[in-house]
Amino acid sequence: MFTGLSAFPLTPITDDAIDEKAFAVLVQRLAAAGVDSIGALGSTGSYAYLTREERARAARMAVQHADGTPVIVGIGALRTRHVLEAAEDAQNAGAAGVLLAPMSYQRLTDDDAFGLYEDVSAHLSVPLVVYDNPGTTHFTFSDELYARVAALPRVASVKIPGVPADPAAAQTRVHHLRQLLPDTVTVGVSGDALAATGLNAGCDAWYSVLAGTFPEPALTLTRAARSGDASRARAESERLQPLWDLFARYGSLRVVAAAAAHLALTPPHNLPRPLSGLDTDGRAEVAAVLEQLGLSA
Amino acid sequence: MFTGLSAFPLTPITDDAIDEKAFAVLVQRLAAAGVDSIGALGSTGSYAYLTREERARAARMAVQHADGTPVIVGIGALRTRHVLEAAEDAQNAGAAGVLLAPMSYQRLTDDDAFGLYEDVSAHLSVPLVVYDNPGTTHFTFSDELYARVAALPRVASVKIPGVPADPAAAQTRVHHLRQLLPDTVTVGVSGDALAATGLNAGCDAWYSVLAGTFPEPALTLTRAARSGDASRARAESERLQPLWDLFARYGSLRVVAAAAAHLALTPPHNLPRPLSGLDTDGRAEVAAVLEQLGLSA
């Protein structure tokens, strides 16, 4: 389950509530496309903004509409107690696994973060993905902490924030991670622009923002890399460069939110306030890139 | 109300719930000492970790135990809807004002942050303190944004994260802020180590972590600066340097949490997990500094 393509859909928010119809459609698209897993309530799924009740409901809906595709549910929260509640709700919803980022308001020490994973893993009955996303959590894992956390029960995968852009350096990095982590723990790349480099360097999985809205090109890239066709994976990533450029400029969430709206998969405004999404010019840029890449229908 | 010394108490968390008895005692100490306002549920009060119900309860308790001292209640949350709920609860609790930091998970644009303050100020019936705390929110205000937000209705004060350490540069900075902000909006310094410099440079208020647990030395410093005795304010700050050094090393929250525990104002563990507080060595350092400064009883 923690290999191949994991697709992270938006949780569309319309009029300050989850747009359940739109969310169901997004999840169904992913299952129909044949992604290897669905990452519901990831950062792209705005987990950090939702109430316990909203998260529990979205987890149940994701499992219900995933048509048997394994669903990994994000359980992060600032407080351990709320993480444990989200874990319980995710398990009750039928999640095949959970994903946990060390969210922070006050800076976390390494011991604080380790304690969080220790407390949560002790209460879990499904596998856990360690979610390293310093851009949103403002917490940076050391390699030593990766190793400590990965040795905890239930830990099945580490979602790393990227790999070096240079293929040889990426290979060295992934090799180094393999030495640190138990054999049972997979390494998944995120940061979509680096996915081909990461998969070609030996990452087992791609935890993908793009795939949550556009599963097909992400599957093309992943299948090529996983079957050893590194150059085809690289070519698909290069073809998608205009999207990666938009991700870098505006953040991947705002870009896929505008893209989903452009495809009429959601209403125009689909993010939780205060996130206002892209302005008119930004939305026009997204629409133009989708057109150019043949992704606008 | 938004001048002088505003003291920010801990909200002690014991066995994963607010320790109401300890919280009441902390608030009563501040009122008895004669601080100018009490900042309940600030960053030091762990607002970001608490549920809506816990925050509403703590706001009511703070007002109840403040003995007429104005209480400013922190209303920050990642989602605008939750900020509005916290604002409503704070007002119902009898808050004299509210304090709002632009918390972030996804990076906020300036327009996102402005939209947050615009939405909230439109719903408020009490004054608002704009809370700029990049260390926890990971959002940085530009001067232009200060000016836009400060022009909104209800905005009564800006809590700035500090001033330049050099007294002349601090004066230039505070003077510049005065030009940007309406005359009705006060400027309050935070970052306790810079409080004397900020007050001596003309800041109207000190939003103080130290004062939440140790109101007396903070009052000495504030009264000196506000009465024009800059050198006495500076001397008091210099006397407290060993505490500022601990704040810089461990973060002010962990230090005052350990200090409150050392004074037996709270049980040893008083922070919401995953924050584990200082280890034994850190606590011993805090105890030694309190002893040295005559603050250990």
Coordinates of C-alpha atoms in Angstrom, one line a residue, chain A:
Chain A
M1 CA 0.0 0.0 0.0
F2 CA 2.9 2.4 0.7
T3 CA 4.4 2.0 -2.8
G4 CA 3.5 3.5 -6.1
L5 CA 1.2 6.5 -6.5
S6 CA -0.6 8.0 -3.5
A7 CA -3.0 10.7 -4.6
F8 CA -4.0 13.5 -2.3
P9 CA -7.3 15.1 -3.2
L10 CA -8.6 18.5 -2.1
T11 CA -11.3 18.6 0.6
P12 CA -13.3 21.3 -1.1
I13 CA -14.8 23.9 1.3
T14 CA -17.8 25.8 0.0
D15 CA -19.7 28.3 2.1
D16 CA -17.5 27.3 5.1
A17 CA -18.5 23.6 5.0
I18 CA -17.1 20.5 3.2
D19 CA -18.7 20.3 -0.3
E20 CA -19.5 16.6 0.1
K21 CA -20.7 16.1 -3.4
A22 CA -17.5 17.6 -4.9
F23 CA -15.3 15.6 -2.5
A24 CA -17.0 12.4 -3.4
V25 CA -16.5 13.1 -7.1
L26 CA -12.8 13.8 -6.5
V27 CA -12.3 10.6 -4.6
Q28 CA -14.2 8.5 -7.2
R29 CA -11.9 9.9 -10.0
L30 CA -8.9 8.7 -8.2
A31 CA -10.3 5.2 -7.7
A32 CA -11.4 5.0 -11.3
A33 CA -8.0 6.1 -12.5
G34 CA -6.3 3.3 -10.6
V35 CA -4.0 5.1 -8.2
D36 CA -2.4 2.8 -5.6
S37 CA -3.7 4.7 -2.6
I38 CA -5.7 7.8 -1.7
G39 CA -4.3 10.3 0.8
A40 CA -7.4 11.9 2.3
L41 CA -7.1 14.9 4.6
G42 CA -3.4 15.6 3.7
S43 CA -2.1 19.1 3.6
T44 CA -3.9 19.4 0.2
G45 CA -7.0 18.1 1.9
S46 CA -6.8 21.0 4.4
Y47 CA -6.9 18.7 7.4
A48 CA -5.4 21.4 9.7
Y49 CA -8.4 23.7 9.2
L50 CA -11.2 21.2 9.9
T51 CA -13.1 20.2 13.0
R52 CA -13.0 16.7 14.5
E53 CA -16.5 16.1 13.1
E54 CA -15.6 17.3 9.6
R55 CA -12.5 15.2 9.6
A56 CA -14.4 12.1 10.7
R57 CA -17.1 12.6 8.1
A58 CA -14.5 13.2 5.3
A59 CA -12.6 10.1 6.3
R60 CA -15.8 8.0 6.1
M61 CA -16.7 9.5 2.8
A62 CA -13.3 8.9 1.3
V63 CA -13.4 5.2 2.3
Q64 CA -16.9 4.9 1.0
H65 CA -16.1 6.4 -2.4
A66 CA -12.7 4.9 -2.9
D67 CA -14.1 1.6 -4.2
G68 CA -11.6 -0.5 -2.4
T69 CA -8.6 1.6 -3.1
P70 CA -6.7 1.9 0.2
V71 CA -7.3 5.3 2.0
I72 CA -4.6 6.9 4.1
V73 CA -6.0 9.5 6.4
G74 CA -4.2 12.6 7.8
I75 CA -4.4 12.7 11.6
G76 CA -2.2 15.7 12.4
A77 CA -3.1 18.3 15.0
L78 CA -1.2 20.7 17.3
R79 CA -2.1 18.7 20.4
T80 CA -1.4 15.0 21.0
R81 CA -4.9 14.5 22.4
H82 CA -6.5 15.7 19.1
V83 CA -4.2 13.5 17.1
L84 CA -5.3 10.5 19.1
E85 CA -8.9 11.4 18.5
A86 CA -8.4 11.8 14.8
A87 CA -6.6 8.5 14.7
E88 CA -9.5 6.8 16.4
D89 CA -12.0 8.4 14.0
A90 CA -9.8 7.5 11.0
Q91 CA -9.6 3.8 12.1
N92 CA -13.4 3.7 12.7
A93 CA -13.9 5.1 9.2
G94 CA -12.0 2.2 7.7
A95 CA -8.7 3.9 6.9
A96 CA -6.0 1.5 5.7
G97 CA -3.4 3.7 7.2
V98 CA -2.8 7.1 8.8
L99 CA -0.5 10.0 8.0
L100 CA 1.0 12.2 10.7
A101 CA 2.9 15.4 10.4
P102 CA 4.3 17.1 13.5
M103 CA 2.3 20.3 13.3
S104 CA 3.7 23.1 15.5
Y105 CA 2.8 26.4 17.0
Q106 CA 5.4 26.5 19.7
R107 CA 8.6 25.1 18.2
L108 CA 8.9 21.4 18.9
T109 CA 12.1 19.8 20.1
D110 CA 13.2 16.4 18.7
D111 CA 12.1 14.8 21.9
D112 CA 8.6 16.5 21.6
A113 CA 8.2 15.2 18.1
F114 CA 9.4 11.7 19.0
G115 CA 7.1 11.7 22.0
L116 CA 4.2 12.5 19.7
Y117 CA 4.9 9.6 17.4
E118 CA 5.5 7.3 20.4
D119 CA 2.2 8.2 22.0
V120 CA 0.3 7.8 18.7
S121 CA 1.9 4.6 17.5
A122 CA 1.1 3.0 20.8
H123 CA -2.6 3.6 20.2
L124 CA -2.8 2.6 16.5
S125 CA -4.0 -0.6 14.9
V126 CA -3.2 0.5 11.3
P127 CA 0.1 1.5 9.7
L128 CA 1.5 5.0 10.0
V129 CA 3.1 7.2 7.4
V130 CA 5.6 9.7 9.0
Y131 CA 4.9 13.0 7.2
D132 CA 7.9 15.4 7.0
N133 CA 6.6 18.7 5.6
P134 CA 8.7 21.5 7.0
G135 CA 7.0 24.1 4.7
T136 CA 3.8 23.7 6.7
T137 CA 4.8 22.2 10.0
H138 CA 8.0 24.4 10.5
F139 CA 9.6 21.3 12.0
T140 CA 12.7 19.8 10.5
F141 CA 13.5 16.1 11.0
S142 CA 17.1 15.2 11.5
D143 CA 18.2 11.8 10.1
E144 CA 18.7 10.6 13.6
L145 CA 15.1 11.4 14.4
Y146 CA 13.9 9.7 11.2
A147 CA 15.7 6.6 12.5
R148 CA 14.2 6.8 16.0
V149 CA 10.7 7.4 14.8
A150 CA 10.8 4.8 12.0
A151 CA 11.8 2.1 14.6
L152 CA 8.4 2.6 16.4
P153 CA 5.7 0.1 16.0
R154 CA 3.2 0.6 13.1
V155 CA 5.5 2.9 11.2
A156 CA 5.3 1.8 7.5
S157 CA 6.5 4.7 5.4
V158 CA 8.3 8.0 5.5
K159 CA 7.0 10.8 3.3
I160 CA 10.1 13.0 2.7
P161 CA 9.8 16.6 1.5
G162 CA 12.0 16.0 -1.6
V163 CA 15.3 14.8 -2.9
P164 CA 18.3 16.7 -4.3
A165 CA 17.6 17.8 -7.9
D166 CA 20.8 16.1 -9.1
P167 CA 20.0 12.4 -9.9
A168 CA 23.3 11.1 -8.5
A169 CA 22.8 13.1 -5.3
A170 CA 19.2 11.9 -5.1
Q171 CA 20.4 8.3 -5.4
T172 CA 22.9 8.9 -2.6
R173 CA 20.3 10.4 -0.4
V174 CA 17.7 7.6 -0.9
H175 CA 20.5 5.1 -0.3
H176 CA 21.4 6.8 2.9
L177 CA 17.7 6.8 4.0
R178 CA 17.5 3.1 3.3
Q179 CA 20.5 2.5 5.7
L180 CA 18.7 4.5 8.4
L181 CA 15.3 3.0 8.2
P182 CA 14.1 -0.6 8.9
D183 CA 13.6 -2.7 5.7
T184 CA 9.8 -2.7 6.3
V185 CA 9.6 1.1 6.0
T186 CA 9.1 2.5 2.5
V187 CA 10.4 5.9 1.4
G188 CA 7.9 8.1 -0.5
V189 CA 8.9 11.4 -2.2
S190 CA 6.8 14.5 -2.1
G191 CA 7.3 17.9 -3.7
D192 CA 5.8 17.0 -7.1
A193 CA 8.5 18.6 -9.2
L194 CA 11.0 16.2 -7.7
A195 CA 8.9 13.1 -8.0
A196 CA 10.5 11.7 -11.1
T197 CA 14.0 12.3 -9.7
G198 CA 12.9 10.7 -6.4
L199 CA 11.3 7.6 -8.0
N200 CA 14.2 7.2 -10.4
A201 CA 16.5 7.3 -7.4
G202 CA 14.7 4.4 -5.8
C203 CA 11.9 5.9 -3.7
D204 CA 9.1 3.4 -3.3
A205 CA 6.2 5.9 -3.5
W206 CA 5.1 9.3 -4.7
Y207 CA 2.8 11.1 -2.3
S208 CA 1.4 13.4 -4.9
V209 CA -0.5 16.7 -4.8
L210 CA -0.9 16.7 -8.6
A211 CA -2.4 13.2 -8.6
G212 CA -5.2 14.3 -6.3
T213 CA -6.7 16.3 -9.2
F214 CA -4.9 14.8 -12.2
P215 CA -4.2 11.2 -11.6
E216 CA -3.4 10.2 -15.2
P217 CA -0.2 12.1 -15.8
A218 CA 1.0 11.2 -12.3
L219 CA 0.3 7.5 -13.0
T220 CA 2.2 7.7 -16.3
L221 CA 5.2 9.2 -14.5
T222 CA 5.0 6.7 -11.6
R223 CA 4.5 3.6 -13.8
A224 CA 7.4 4.6 -16.0
A225 CA 9.8 5.1 -13.1
R226 CA 8.7 2.0 -11.2
S227 CA 9.2 -0.2 -14.3
G228 CA 12.7 1.1 -14.7
D229 CA 12.0 3.5 -17.6
A230 CA 13.8 6.5 -16.0
S231 CA 13.9 8.5 -19.1
R232 CA 10.2 8.3 -19.8
A233 CA 9.5 9.3 -16.2
R234 CA 11.9 12.3 -16.6
A235 CA 10.2 13.2 -19.9
E236 CA 6.8 13.2 -18.3
S237 CA 8.0 15.4 -15.4
E238 CA 9.7 17.8 -17.9
R239 CA 6.4 18.0 -19.9
L240 CA 4.7 19.0 -16.6
Q241 CA 7.3 21.7 -15.9
P242 CA 4.8 24.6 -16.4
L243 CA 2.7 23.2 -13.6
W244 CA 5.7 22.8 -11.3
D245 CA 6.6 26.4 -12.1
L246 CA 3.1 27.5 -10.9
F247 CA 3.4 25.3 -7.8
A248 CA 6.7 27.0 -7.0
R249 CA 5.2 30.5 -7.5
Y250 CA 1.8 30.1 -5.8
G251 CA 2.1 26.9 -3.7
S252 CA 0.7 23.6 -4.9
L253 CA -2.5 23.9 -2.9
R254 CA -3.6 27.1 -4.5
V255 CA -2.8 25.8 -8.0
V256 CA -4.7 22.5 -7.7
A257 CA -7.6 24.4 -6.0
A258 CA -7.8 26.7 -9.0
A259 CA -7.4 23.8 -11.4
A260 CA -10.2 21.8 -9.8
A261 CA -12.4 24.9 -10.0
H262 CA -11.4 25.4 -13.7
L263 CA -12.5 21.8 -14.4
A264 CA -15.8 22.6 -12.6
L265 CA -15.0 19.8 -10.2
T266 CA -15.7 22.3 -7.4
P267 CA -17.2 25.8 -7.2
P268 CA -14.7 28.7 -7.8
H269 CA -13.9 29.1 -4.1
N270 CA -13.0 25.9 -2.5
L271 CA -10.5 26.6 0.2
P272 CA -11.1 27.4 3.9
R273 CA -10.9 31.1 4.8
P274 CA -8.6 32.9 5.4
L275 CA -7.1 31.1 2.4
S276 CA -8.6 33.1 -0.5
G277 CA -7.1 31.1 -3.4
L278 CA -5.6 32.6 -6.5
D279 CA -6.8 35.9 -7.9
T280 CA -8.2 36.3 -11.4
D281 CA -4.8 36.6 -13.1
G282 CA -3.4 33.6 -11.3
R283 CA -6.5 31.5 -12.2
A284 CA -6.0 32.6 -15.9
E285 CA -2.4 31.4 -15.8
V286 CA -3.5 28.0 -14.4
A287 CA -6.2 27.7 -17.0
A288 CA -3.6 28.5 -19.8
V289 CA -1.2 25.9 -18.5
L290 CA -3.9 23.2 -18.2
E291 CA -4.9 24.0 -21.8
Q292 CA -1.3 23.8 -23.0
L293 CA -0.8 20.4 -21.2
G294 CA -4.1 18.9 -22.5
L295 CA -5.4 18.7 -18.9
S296 CA -8.3 21.1 -19.2
A297 CA -11.1 18.6 -19.8

